[in-house]
């Protein structure tokens, strides 16, 4: 971001006298870009999810609206935007209105440190990985707020379940990231990706060390649980709670929750790729002779290709596995994932010292 | 960027922190007070970031917003009567409360005016994480270890209080 600012000042000397204004406009434009990107990714993911679900269940999925169903998600978004905004009688009106934004804030802020390519990152914070772990926990406040403000027992139970689940699973996911940070020697997401340079993926974090290989699965499972995906979607289990914390929501506010949920699917896959699977490190190394500017595009493509595969995996898990029970959920976290994560951490430490 | 925006965000974040903290103290709605704490804690993290303490800013969000605040809200939602509750304690004497507040205010004022405040040098932000780690494991190793043992004891104690006795037959 700072580089872009300096480049702008250098290229257009007339801007130098209005630095404050330039910075302000730049912030606004970049913020809007991130929001647009998040919305487009989340929207197209809903289409992708319905197609995957349909294939797994031998159905067709959306095929009617425009271009053989490809723009179904645009139609869905427009429909949700145009719906009446219903606020039930007894809800806590301020909190009810605020909750969807908090739910999205946790997902939206993580885009800041996501390295799409070597040069394409909003802010290369030197505490990037920690920042990702920190801001992704804001979502739970939005969910608790929605659950309480709805004035509805199912919503409240959904919210409380979600809080218990997210607070518990934050521990194994953070512990599973630590080995990667130790190996890369930096908390910056760009440095973590740079540490994975090498030919054809043999230098990806996941293959560097058997303990990190296990850590990857701990991270993946606990991220699934943190984002309330099936098999861990107890906060909105339809068979037990009507729809969990978003029961009372409709129209655009409901869409905000889904924007947050699908952004989280993308973020979960993107960070699994960044931390463990090489990030934007080009696939097949750079043994392919490609000209200078195409390298950046190839890196961008590598990142999105790997992320798409991870997204597909997450969706497949959702449509092929049954939901776990709440005691199994907590047992999995505290009895299996946390000890395994600690074991991995110590294993990596010994590996690095010896 | 430059001085103007640093000042702008400093004023914005301080105002948010102070106003939301006032709301937390003055409101009668317990749940809203807990949610308003979010703004206080988050703006304090922003203030840390302005002071180029990036690691502390992120840890503030992680521990206070992601951990402690969630647990506070969780606790409040699990209690029985959160609606229309009067948060005024009738047993408390206003006189003694006032005396304590005045004493506290005097102490704070003495600290504020008696300290030699470090002025942040330059506008660029230096990474502190590595330096923090080095200092913790060299110069402040003993306090660091004592704090770790204290936390460990607290965790074991919490588990001991919370556990359920299994009766043997």
Short mmCIF file of C-alpha atoms in Angstrom, two decimals:
data_model
loop_
_atom_site.label_atom_id
_atom_site.label_comp_id
_atom_site.label_asym_id
_atom_site.label_seq_id
_atom_site.Cartn_x
_atom_site.Cartn_y
_atom_site.Cartn_z
CA UNK A 1 0.00 0.00 0.00
CA UNK A 2 2.82 2.37 0.94
CA UNK A 3 4.64 1.45 -2.28
CA UNK A 4 1.52 2.25 -4.29
CA UNK A 5 1.19 5.59 -2.49
CA UNK A 6 4.83 6.49 -3.15
CA UNK A 7 4.52 5.37 -6.76
CA UNK A 8 1.44 7.56 -7.22
CA UNK A 9 3.23 10.58 -5.76
CA UNK A 10 6.24 9.97 -8.00
CA UNK A 11 4.26 9.40 -11.19
CA UNK A 12 1.87 12.29 -10.75
CA UNK A 13 3.91 15.14 -9.21
CA UNK A 14 0.81 17.32 -8.97
CA UNK A 15 -0.50 14.98 -6.23
CA UNK A 16 2.48 15.68 -3.98
CA UNK A 17 0.94 18.89 -2.69
CA UNK A 18 -2.25 17.05 -1.64
CA UNK A 19 -0.73 14.06 0.15
CA UNK A 20 -3.43 13.81 2.82
CA UNK A 21 -6.21 13.82 0.27
CA UNK A 22 -4.41 11.32 -1.96
CA UNK A 23 -3.93 8.93 0.96
CA UNK A 24 -7.58 9.28 1.94
CA UNK A 25 -8.89 8.61 -1.57
CA UNK A 26 -6.47 5.70 -1.95
CA UNK A 27 -7.70 4.14 1.31
CA UNK A 28 -11.32 4.49 0.24
CA UNK A 29 -10.70 3.01 -3.22
CA UNK A 30 -8.73 0.07 -1.85
CA UNK A 31 -11.37 -0.58 0.79
CA UNK A 32 -14.12 -0.60 -1.81
CA UNK A 33 -12.03 -2.91 -4.00
CA UNK A 34 -11.65 -5.38 -1.14
CA UNK A 35 -15.38 -5.30 -0.41
CA UNK A 36 -16.20 -5.84 -4.07
CA UNK A 37 -13.73 -8.68 -4.33
CA UNK A 38 -15.17 -10.30 -1.19
CA UNK A 39 -18.70 -9.96 -2.50
CA UNK A 40 -17.85 -11.41 -5.90
CA UNK A 41 -15.90 -14.32 -4.41
CA UNK A 42 -18.64 -15.09 -1.89
CA UNK A 43 -21.34 -14.78 -4.52
CA UNK A 44 -19.70 -17.04 -7.03
CA UNK A 45 -18.93 -19.51 -4.26
CA UNK A 46 -22.66 -19.91 -3.58
CA UNK A 47 -23.09 -20.91 -7.22
CA UNK A 48 -20.10 -23.25 -6.99
CA UNK A 49 -21.43 -24.80 -3.80
CA UNK A 50 -24.83 -25.48 -5.32
CA UNK A 51 -23.24 -27.06 -8.38
CA UNK A 52 -20.99 -29.29 -6.25
CA UNK A 53 -23.92 -30.26 -4.04
CA UNK A 54 -26.00 -31.07 -7.10
CA UNK A 55 -23.28 -33.25 -8.62
CA UNK A 56 -22.78 -35.16 -5.37
CA UNK A 57 -26.52 -35.77 -5.08
CA UNK A 58 -27.00 -36.58 -8.81
CA UNK A 59 -28.97 -33.41 -9.52
CA UNK A 60 -28.48 -30.62 -12.02
CA UNK A 61 -28.16 -27.56 -9.78
CA UNK A 62 -28.92 -24.08 -11.14
CA UNK A 63 -29.27 -24.30 -14.93
CA UNK A 64 -32.04 -21.85 -15.76
CA UNK A 65 -31.02 -18.25 -15.18
CA UNK A 66 -28.79 -16.68 -17.82
CA UNK A 67 -25.94 -18.48 -19.58
CA UNK A 68 -27.02 -21.88 -18.37
CA UNK A 69 -27.27 -20.92 -14.71
CA UNK A 70 -23.89 -19.20 -14.43
CA UNK A 71 -25.34 -15.93 -13.18
CA UNK A 72 -27.77 -17.50 -10.74
CA UNK A 73 -25.81 -15.93 -7.86
CA UNK A 74 -26.28 -12.41 -9.25
CA UNK A 75 -30.01 -13.04 -9.42
CA UNK A 76 -29.95 -14.32 -5.82
CA UNK A 77 -28.13 -11.23 -4.61
CA UNK A 78 -30.53 -8.88 -6.40
CA UNK A 79 -33.50 -10.74 -4.98
CA UNK A 80 -32.11 -10.46 -1.43
CA UNK A 81 -31.37 -6.77 -1.93
CA UNK A 82 -34.92 -6.03 -3.04
CA UNK A 83 -36.61 -7.91 -0.21
CA UNK A 84 -38.45 -6.13 2.56
CA UNK A 85 -36.27 -5.45 5.58
CA UNK A 86 -38.19 -7.11 8.41
CA UNK A 87 -37.24 -6.34 12.00
CA UNK A 88 -39.30 -8.35 14.50
CA UNK A 89 -41.20 -6.62 17.29
CA UNK A 90 -39.25 -7.47 20.43
CA UNK A 91 -35.68 -7.49 19.20
CA UNK A 92 -32.97 -5.23 20.54
CA UNK A 93 -33.07 -2.98 17.49
CA UNK A 94 -29.56 -1.49 17.62
CA UNK A 95 -27.78 -4.78 18.19
CA UNK A 96 -30.02 -6.55 15.67
CA UNK A 97 -28.97 -4.06 13.00
CA UNK A 98 -25.29 -4.05 13.95
CA UNK A 99 -24.75 -7.81 14.14
CA UNK A 100 -24.39 -8.64 10.40
CA UNK A 101 -21.66 -6.03 10.01
CA UNK A 102 -19.66 -7.50 12.87
CA UNK A 103 -20.05 -10.94 11.38
CA UNK A 104 -18.64 -9.65 8.10
CA UNK A 105 -15.92 -7.52 9.72
CA UNK A 106 -14.01 -10.59 10.86
CA UNK A 107 -13.97 -11.99 7.34
CA UNK A 108 -13.41 -8.68 5.56
CA UNK A 109 -10.42 -7.57 7.63
CA UNK A 110 -8.46 -10.74 6.91
CA UNK A 111 -8.20 -9.84 3.21
CA UNK A 112 -5.73 -7.16 4.29
CA UNK A 113 -2.86 -9.61 4.84
CA UNK A 114 -3.76 -12.19 2.20
CA UNK A 115 -0.86 -12.44 -0.29
CA UNK A 116 -2.44 -12.98 -3.69
CA UNK A 117 0.87 -12.67 -5.47
CA UNK A 118 4.39 -11.44 -4.81
CA UNK A 119 3.40 -7.83 -5.36
CA UNK A 120 -0.34 -8.04 -4.85
CA UNK A 121 -1.02 -7.67 -1.14
CA UNK A 122 -2.85 -4.85 0.57
CA UNK A 123 -0.54 -4.53 3.56
CA UNK A 124 2.44 -6.75 4.25
CA UNK A 125 2.19 -6.43 8.04
CA UNK A 126 5.14 -7.90 9.90
CA UNK A 127 2.67 -9.58 12.26
CA UNK A 128 0.42 -10.77 9.44
CA UNK A 129 -0.18 -14.35 10.58
CA UNK A 130 -1.04 -13.24 14.10
CA UNK A 131 -3.28 -10.51 12.68
CA UNK A 132 -5.17 -13.14 10.68
CA UNK A 133 -5.75 -15.23 13.81
CA UNK A 134 -6.80 -12.14 15.78
CA UNK A 135 -9.30 -10.48 13.46
CA UNK A 136 -10.94 -13.71 12.33
CA UNK A 137 -12.23 -14.06 15.90
CA UNK A 138 -14.34 -10.89 15.57
CA UNK A 139 -16.95 -12.90 13.65
CA UNK A 140 -17.98 -14.65 16.87
CA UNK A 141 -19.01 -11.30 18.39
CA UNK A 142 -21.34 -10.70 15.47
CA UNK A 143 -22.83 -14.16 15.86
CA UNK A 144 -23.34 -13.75 19.61
CA UNK A 145 -24.88 -10.32 18.99
CA UNK A 146 -27.27 -11.72 16.39
CA UNK A 147 -28.19 -14.62 18.66
CA UNK A 148 -28.98 -12.40 21.61
CA UNK A 149 -30.64 -9.51 19.78
CA UNK A 150 -33.07 -11.84 17.98
CA UNK A 151 -35.05 -12.40 21.20
CA UNK A 152 -35.49 -16.03 20.30
CA UNK A 153 -34.32 -19.09 22.19
CA UNK A 154 -33.14 -21.01 19.14
CA UNK A 155 -31.06 -18.06 18.02
CA UNK A 156 -29.56 -17.63 21.47
CA UNK A 157 -28.64 -21.31 21.72
CA UNK A 158 -27.12 -21.12 18.24
CA UNK A 159 -25.10 -18.07 19.19
CA UNK A 160 -23.83 -19.58 22.42
CA UNK A 161 -22.89 -22.84 20.73
CA UNK A 162 -21.03 -20.91 18.11
CA UNK A 163 -19.11 -18.92 20.72
CA UNK A 164 -18.12 -22.04 22.66
CA UNK A 165 -17.05 -23.73 19.46
CA UNK A 166 -15.02 -20.84 18.07
CA UNK A 167 -13.29 -20.05 21.37
CA UNK A 168 -12.29 -23.71 21.75
CA UNK A 169 -11.10 -24.24 18.19
CA UNK A 170 -9.05 -21.06 18.16
CA UNK A 171 -6.51 -22.84 20.34
CA UNK A 172 -5.63 -25.76 18.04
CA UNK A 173 -5.69 -23.54 14.95
CA UNK A 174 -3.26 -21.06 16.52
CA UNK A 175 -1.05 -23.89 17.80
CA UNK A 176 -1.04 -25.49 14.35
CA UNK A 177 0.15 -22.26 12.74
CA UNK A 178 3.07 -21.86 15.17
CA UNK A 179 5.28 -24.59 13.60
CA UNK A 180 5.01 -22.80 10.25
CA UNK A 181 5.97 -19.51 11.86
CA UNK A 182 8.93 -21.18 13.58
CA UNK A 183 10.09 -22.69 10.29
CA UNK A 184 9.69 -19.48 8.30
CA UNK A 185 11.20 -17.39 11.08
CA UNK A 186 8.73 -14.58 10.50
CA UNK A 187 5.14 -13.61 11.22
CA UNK A 188 4.72 -11.83 7.90
CA UNK A 189 2.54 -13.73 5.42
CA UNK A 190 4.83 -12.74 2.54
CA UNK A 191 7.90 -14.07 4.33
CA UNK A 192 6.11 -17.33 5.06
CA UNK A 193 5.38 -17.73 1.35
CA UNK A 194 8.93 -16.72 0.37
CA UNK A 195 10.29 -19.42 2.69
CA UNK A 196 8.52 -22.03 0.55
CA UNK A 197 10.36 -21.32 -2.71
CA UNK A 198 11.52 -24.35 -4.65
CA UNK A 199 10.83 -26.63 -7.53
CA UNK A 200 7.45 -28.39 -7.93
CA UNK A 201 6.29 -28.02 -4.38
CA UNK A 202 8.88 -30.04 -2.50
CA UNK A 203 9.64 -26.96 -0.43
CA UNK A 204 6.07 -26.31 0.59
CA UNK A 205 5.73 -26.17 4.36
CA UNK A 206 3.60 -29.27 4.42
CA UNK A 207 6.40 -31.41 2.94
CA UNK A 208 9.28 -29.90 4.86
CA UNK A 209 8.79 -31.87 7.99
CA UNK A 210 6.49 -34.69 9.16
CA UNK A 211 5.22 -32.66 12.12
CA UNK A 212 4.08 -29.80 9.91
CA UNK A 213 2.34 -32.39 7.74
CA UNK A 214 0.20 -33.32 10.76
CA UNK A 215 -0.20 -29.65 11.70
CA UNK A 216 -1.79 -28.97 8.34
CA UNK A 217 -4.65 -31.35 9.09
CA UNK A 218 -5.09 -29.94 12.60
CA UNK A 219 -5.24 -26.45 11.09
CA UNK A 220 -7.67 -27.48 8.39
CA UNK A 221 -10.06 -29.28 10.75
CA UNK A 222 -10.06 -26.50 13.32
CA UNK A 223 -10.57 -23.85 10.64
CA UNK A 224 -13.57 -25.82 9.37
CA UNK A 225 -14.94 -25.80 12.89
CA UNK A 226 -14.18 -22.11 13.42
CA UNK A 227 -16.15 -21.20 10.31
CA UNK A 228 -19.13 -23.34 11.32
CA UNK A 229 -18.92 -25.56 8.27
CA UNK A 230 -20.48 -29.01 8.19
CA UNK A 231 -19.53 -31.39 9.86
CA UNK A 232 -19.19 -28.78 12.61
CA UNK A 233 -22.15 -26.52 11.83
CA UNK A 234 -23.91 -27.01 15.15
CA UNK A 235 -24.72 -23.29 15.56
CA UNK A 236 -27.19 -23.58 12.70
CA UNK A 237 -28.12 -27.24 12.84
CA UNK A 238 -31.50 -27.27 11.10
CA UNK A 239 -32.66 -30.47 12.73
CA UNK A 240 -32.13 -29.11 16.25
CA UNK A 241 -32.33 -25.31 16.09
CA UNK A 242 -34.55 -23.77 13.45
CA UNK A 243 -31.70 -22.03 11.70
CA UNK A 244 -29.52 -20.90 14.58
CA UNK A 245 -28.46 -17.32 15.04
CA UNK A 246 -29.81 -16.09 11.68
CA UNK A 247 -33.38 -17.35 12.13
CA UNK A 248 -34.93 -13.90 12.44
CA UNK A 249 -32.94 -12.27 9.66
CA UNK A 250 -34.19 -11.64 6.16
CA UNK A 251 -33.23 -9.70 3.07
CA UNK A 252 -29.90 -7.93 2.97
CA UNK A 253 -29.00 -8.61 6.61
CA UNK A 254 -29.36 -12.32 5.98
CA UNK A 255 -27.21 -11.89 2.88
CA UNK A 256 -24.50 -10.25 5.01
CA UNK A 257 -24.27 -13.39 7.15
CA UNK A 258 -23.89 -15.49 4.04
CA UNK A 259 -21.35 -13.06 2.63
CA UNK A 260 -19.36 -13.59 5.83
CA UNK A 261 -19.75 -17.35 5.73
CA UNK A 262 -18.64 -17.76 2.11
CA UNK A 263 -15.85 -15.23 2.52
CA UNK A 264 -14.69 -17.37 5.38
CA UNK A 265 -14.64 -20.45 3.16
CA UNK A 266 -12.40 -18.60 0.72
CA UNK A 267 -10.20 -17.19 3.50
CA UNK A 268 -9.84 -20.60 5.14
CA UNK A 269 -8.70 -22.15 1.86
CA UNK A 270 -6.50 -19.19 0.97
CA UNK A 271 -4.70 -19.27 4.30
CA UNK A 272 -4.29 -23.03 4.23
CA UNK A 273 -2.62 -22.52 0.83
CA UNK A 274 -0.54 -19.56 2.01
CA UNK A 275 0.74 -21.16 5.18
CA UNK A 276 1.15 -24.78 4.12
CA UNK A 277 0.84 -25.21 0.36
CA UNK A 278 3.23 -22.68 -1.05
CA UNK A 279 0.97 -19.65 -1.45
CA UNK A 280 1.76 -17.85 -4.69
CA UNK A 281 4.94 -19.84 -5.30
CA UNK A 282 4.55 -20.72 -8.97
CA UNK A 283 3.45 -24.25 -9.76
CA UNK A 284 6.19 -26.34 -11.49
CA UNK A 285 8.74 -23.78 -10.31
CA UNK A 286 9.89 -21.40 -12.99
CA UNK A 287 11.32 -24.12 -15.17
CA UNK A 288 8.74 -23.12 -17.73
CA UNK A 289 10.34 -20.31 -19.67
CA UNK A 290 7.83 -17.49 -19.46
CA UNK A 291 8.51 -13.79 -20.05
CA UNK A 292 8.86 -11.31 -17.19
CA UNK A 293 5.36 -9.88 -16.74
CA UNK A 294 3.71 -13.26 -17.21
CA UNK A 295 5.54 -14.55 -14.13
CA UNK A 296 3.36 -12.42 -11.88
CA UNK A 297 0.23 -13.65 -13.63
CA UNK A 298 1.43 -17.24 -13.31
CA UNK A 299 1.97 -16.70 -9.55
CA UNK A 300 -1.51 -15.22 -9.25
CA UNK A 301 -2.92 -18.17 -11.17
CA UNK A 302 -1.02 -20.67 -8.98
CA UNK A 303 -2.47 -19.11 -5.86
CA UNK A 304 -6.03 -19.13 -7.16
CA UNK A 305 -5.68 -22.63 -8.62
CA UNK A 306 -4.57 -24.14 -5.31
CA UNK A 307 -7.16 -22.11 -3.41
CA UNK A 308 -9.91 -23.35 -5.73
CA UNK A 309 -8.88 -26.95 -5.09
CA UNK A 310 -9.03 -26.33 -1.33
CA UNK A 311 -12.44 -24.66 -1.69
CA UNK A 312 -13.66 -27.66 -3.65
CA UNK A 313 -12.40 -29.92 -0.85
CA UNK A 314 -14.26 -27.87 1.77
CA UNK A 315 -17.49 -28.03 -0.24
CA UNK A 316 -17.13 -31.76 -0.86
CA UNK A 317 -16.67 -32.34 2.86
CA UNK A 318 -19.83 -30.39 3.51
CA UNK A 319 -21.96 -32.52 1.21
CA UNK A 320 -20.53 -35.92 2.07
CA UNK A 321 -20.19 -35.98 5.85
CA UNK A 322 -22.90 -36.04 8.54
CA UNK A 323 -22.99 -33.54 11.39
CA UNK A 324 -21.21 -34.41 14.66
CA UNK A 325 -22.82 -34.15 18.10
CA UNK A 326 -21.93 -31.27 20.41
CA UNK A 327 -20.05 -33.47 22.91
CA UNK A 328 -18.16 -35.14 20.07
CA UNK A 329 -17.29 -31.69 18.77
CA UNK A 330 -15.81 -30.53 22.07
CA UNK A 331 -14.15 -33.90 22.64
CA UNK A 332 -12.47 -33.74 19.24
CA UNK A 333 -11.08 -30.32 20.04
CA UNK A 334 -9.82 -30.81 23.58
CA UNK A 335 -8.98 -34.51 23.63
CA UNK A 336 -7.41 -34.91 20.19
CA UNK A 337 -6.57 -31.70 18.34
CA UNK A 338 -5.03 -29.70 21.20
CA UNK A 339 -2.67 -32.50 22.36
CA UNK A 340 -1.71 -33.30 18.77
CA UNK A 341 -1.01 -29.62 18.10
CA UNK A 342 1.21 -29.38 21.21
CA UNK A 343 3.02 -32.56 20.20
CA UNK A 344 3.63 -31.08 16.75
CA UNK A 345 4.95 -27.85 18.18
CA UNK A 346 7.47 -29.67 20.37
CA UNK A 347 8.34 -32.01 17.51
CA UNK A 348 9.14 -29.10 15.22
CA UNK A 349 11.22 -27.45 17.93
CA UNK A 350 13.30 -30.58 18.44
CA UNK A 351 13.61 -31.08 14.68
CA UNK A 352 14.94 -27.55 14.28
CA UNK A 353 17.37 -27.77 17.19
CA UNK A 354 18.81 -31.17 16.26
CA UNK B 1 1.84 8.22 5.74
CA UNK B 2 2.28 11.55 7.45
CA UNK B 3 1.48 13.61 10.49
CA UNK B 4 -2.02 14.67 9.54
CA UNK B 5 -3.46 11.17 9.37
CA UNK B 6 -1.64 10.01 12.49
CA UNK B 7 -3.21 12.88 14.41
CA UNK B 8 -6.58 12.30 12.80
CA UNK B 9 -6.65 8.63 13.73
CA UNK B 10 -5.28 9.32 17.19
CA UNK B 11 -8.15 11.72 17.92
CA UNK B 12 -10.72 9.42 16.32
CA UNK B 13 -9.55 6.34 18.23
CA UNK B 14 -9.21 8.16 21.55
CA UNK B 15 -12.70 9.62 21.22
CA UNK B 16 -14.14 6.20 20.38
CA UNK B 17 -12.34 4.60 23.30
CA UNK B 18 -13.45 7.24 25.80
CA UNK B 19 -17.05 7.52 24.62
CA UNK B 20 -17.61 3.77 24.45
CA UNK B 21 -15.99 3.31 27.85
CA UNK B 22 -18.38 5.94 29.25
CA UNK B 23 -21.28 4.08 27.68
CA UNK B 24 -20.10 0.81 29.23
CA UNK B 25 -20.07 2.41 32.67
CA UNK B 26 -23.25 4.46 32.43
CA UNK B 27 -25.74 2.22 30.63
CA UNK B 28 -28.23 0.07 32.46
CA UNK B 29 -28.34 -2.54 29.72
CA UNK B 30 -25.78 -5.15 30.70
CA UNK B 31 -25.56 -6.84 27.29
CA UNK B 32 -25.14 -3.59 25.40
CA UNK B 33 -22.43 -2.58 27.86
CA UNK B 34 -20.56 -5.79 27.08
CA UNK B 35 -20.87 -5.25 23.34
CA UNK B 36 -19.77 -1.61 23.69
CA UNK B 37 -16.57 -2.88 25.32
CA UNK B 38 -15.65 -4.11 21.82
CA UNK B 39 -15.21 -0.53 20.60
CA UNK B 40 -13.13 0.41 23.64
CA UNK B 41 -10.78 -2.55 23.33
CA UNK B 42 -10.52 -2.27 19.57
CA UNK B 43 -9.67 1.44 19.60
CA UNK B 44 -7.03 0.82 22.26
CA UNK B 45 -5.49 -1.70 19.86
CA UNK B 46 -5.55 1.01 17.19
CA UNK B 47 -3.76 3.39 19.58
CA UNK B 48 -1.05 0.76 20.12
CA UNK B 49 -0.68 0.49 16.36
CA UNK B 50 -0.22 4.26 16.06
CA UNK B 51 2.49 4.04 18.74
CA UNK B 52 4.23 1.53 16.39
CA UNK B 53 3.70 -1.32 18.85
CA UNK B 54 2.32 -3.63 16.17
CA UNK B 55 2.75 -6.87 18.09
CA UNK B 56 0.98 -5.53 21.17
CA UNK B 57 -1.83 -4.14 19.02
CA UNK B 58 -2.51 -7.51 17.43
CA UNK B 59 -2.22 -9.35 20.73
CA UNK B 60 -4.67 -6.86 22.24
CA UNK B 61 -7.23 -7.77 19.58
CA UNK B 62 -6.51 -11.47 19.94
CA UNK B 63 -6.66 -11.73 23.73
CA UNK B 64 -9.09 -8.99 24.73
CA UNK B 65 -11.49 -8.89 21.78
CA UNK B 66 -11.28 -12.51 20.67
CA UNK B 67 -10.92 -14.09 24.10
CA UNK B 68 -11.88 -12.08 27.15
CA UNK B 69 -14.71 -10.06 25.60
CA UNK B 70 -16.27 -13.20 24.12
CA UNK B 71 -16.08 -14.90 27.50
CA UNK B 72 -17.67 -11.86 29.22
CA UNK B 73 -20.55 -11.84 26.72
CA UNK B 74 -20.84 -15.61 27.01
CA UNK B 75 -21.07 -15.33 30.78
CA UNK B 76 -23.69 -12.58 30.62
CA UNK B 77 -25.85 -14.48 28.15
CA UNK B 78 -25.83 -17.53 30.38
CA UNK B 79 -27.01 -15.65 33.47
CA UNK B 80 -30.70 -15.68 34.23
CA UNK B 81 -31.87 -12.09 34.37
CA UNK B 82 -30.19 -9.78 31.90
CA UNK B 83 -33.29 -7.76 31.01
CA UNK B 84 -34.16 -4.53 32.81
CA UNK B 85 -31.64 -5.01 35.51
CA UNK B 86 -30.65 -2.14 37.74
CA UNK B 87 -26.90 -1.98 37.97
CA UNK B 88 -26.99 0.26 41.02
CA UNK B 89 -25.70 -1.35 44.18
CA UNK B 90 -27.76 -0.06 47.12
CA UNK B 91 -25.32 -1.24 49.77
CA UNK B 92 -22.55 0.96 48.43
CA UNK B 93 -22.07 4.26 50.22
CA UNK B 94 -21.78 7.19 47.84
CA UNK B 95 -19.45 9.03 50.19
CA UNK B 96 -16.77 6.35 50.37
CA UNK B 97 -17.04 5.70 46.65
CA UNK B 98 -16.44 9.40 46.00
CA UNK B 99 -13.42 9.43 48.33
CA UNK B 100 -11.89 6.45 46.51
CA UNK B 101 -12.54 7.99 43.11
CA UNK B 102 -10.87 11.26 44.14
CA UNK B 103 -7.83 9.40 45.50
CA UNK B 104 -7.57 7.33 42.30
CA UNK B 105 -7.88 10.45 40.15
CA UNK B 106 -5.11 12.17 42.13
CA UNK B 107 -2.83 9.16 41.69
CA UNK B 108 -3.51 9.06 37.95
CA UNK B 109 -2.88 12.80 37.63
CA UNK B 110 0.39 12.46 39.50
CA UNK B 111 1.48 9.68 37.16
CA UNK B 112 0.38 11.60 34.07
CA UNK B 113 2.24 14.79 34.97
CA UNK B 114 5.15 13.14 36.76
CA UNK B 115 6.28 10.80 33.98
CA UNK B 116 8.87 11.66 31.38
CA UNK B 117 6.88 10.61 28.31
CA UNK B 118 8.86 9.13 25.46
CA UNK B 119 8.10 10.95 22.24
CA UNK B 120 7.70 8.66 19.25
CA UNK B 121 10.61 9.31 16.95
CA UNK B 122 9.94 9.62 13.23
CA UNK B 123 6.87 8.47 11.37
CA UNK B 124 8.04 5.09 10.10
CA UNK B 125 6.98 2.01 12.01
CA UNK B 126 9.70 -0.39 13.10
CA UNK B 127 8.89 -4.08 13.63
CA UNK B 128 9.17 -4.97 17.30
CA UNK B 129 8.29 -8.67 17.43
CA UNK B 130 11.81 -10.06 17.07
CA UNK B 131 13.24 -7.57 19.55
CA UNK B 132 10.50 -8.41 22.05
CA UNK B 133 11.32 -12.10 21.75
CA UNK B 134 15.02 -11.52 22.25
CA UNK B 135 14.49 -9.33 25.30
CA UNK B 136 12.05 -11.81 26.85
CA UNK B 137 14.49 -14.69 26.52
CA UNK B 138 17.57 -12.79 27.66
CA UNK B 139 17.16 -9.82 29.95
CA UNK B 140 13.66 -10.49 31.31
CA UNK B 141 13.85 -14.29 31.34
CA UNK B 142 13.05 -14.66 35.04
CA UNK B 143 9.91 -12.43 35.11
CA UNK B 144 8.77 -14.12 31.90
CA UNK B 145 9.10 -17.60 33.42
CA UNK B 146 7.46 -16.50 36.68
CA UNK B 147 4.50 -15.16 34.69
CA UNK B 148 4.25 -18.45 32.78
CA UNK B 149 4.23 -20.47 36.01
CA UNK B 150 1.59 -18.14 37.45
CA UNK B 151 -0.64 -18.70 34.41
CA UNK B 152 -0.11 -22.45 34.60
CA UNK B 153 -1.12 -22.44 38.26
CA UNK B 154 -4.20 -20.38 37.39
CA UNK B 155 -5.21 -22.87 34.69
CA UNK B 156 -4.78 -25.88 36.98
CA UNK B 157 -6.69 -24.06 39.73
CA UNK B 158 -9.57 -23.21 37.36
CA UNK B 159 -9.78 -26.83 36.25
CA UNK B 160 -9.74 -27.98 39.87
CA UNK B 161 -12.62 -25.66 40.79
CA UNK B 162 -14.65 -26.52 37.69
CA UNK B 163 -14.23 -30.29 37.72
CA UNK B 164 -16.99 -32.56 38.87
CA UNK B 165 -16.29 -35.08 41.60
CA UNK B 166 -16.77 -38.61 40.36
CA UNK B 167 -18.10 -40.64 43.23
CA UNK B 168 -16.51 -44.05 43.66
CA UNK B 169 -18.75 -46.92 44.55
#
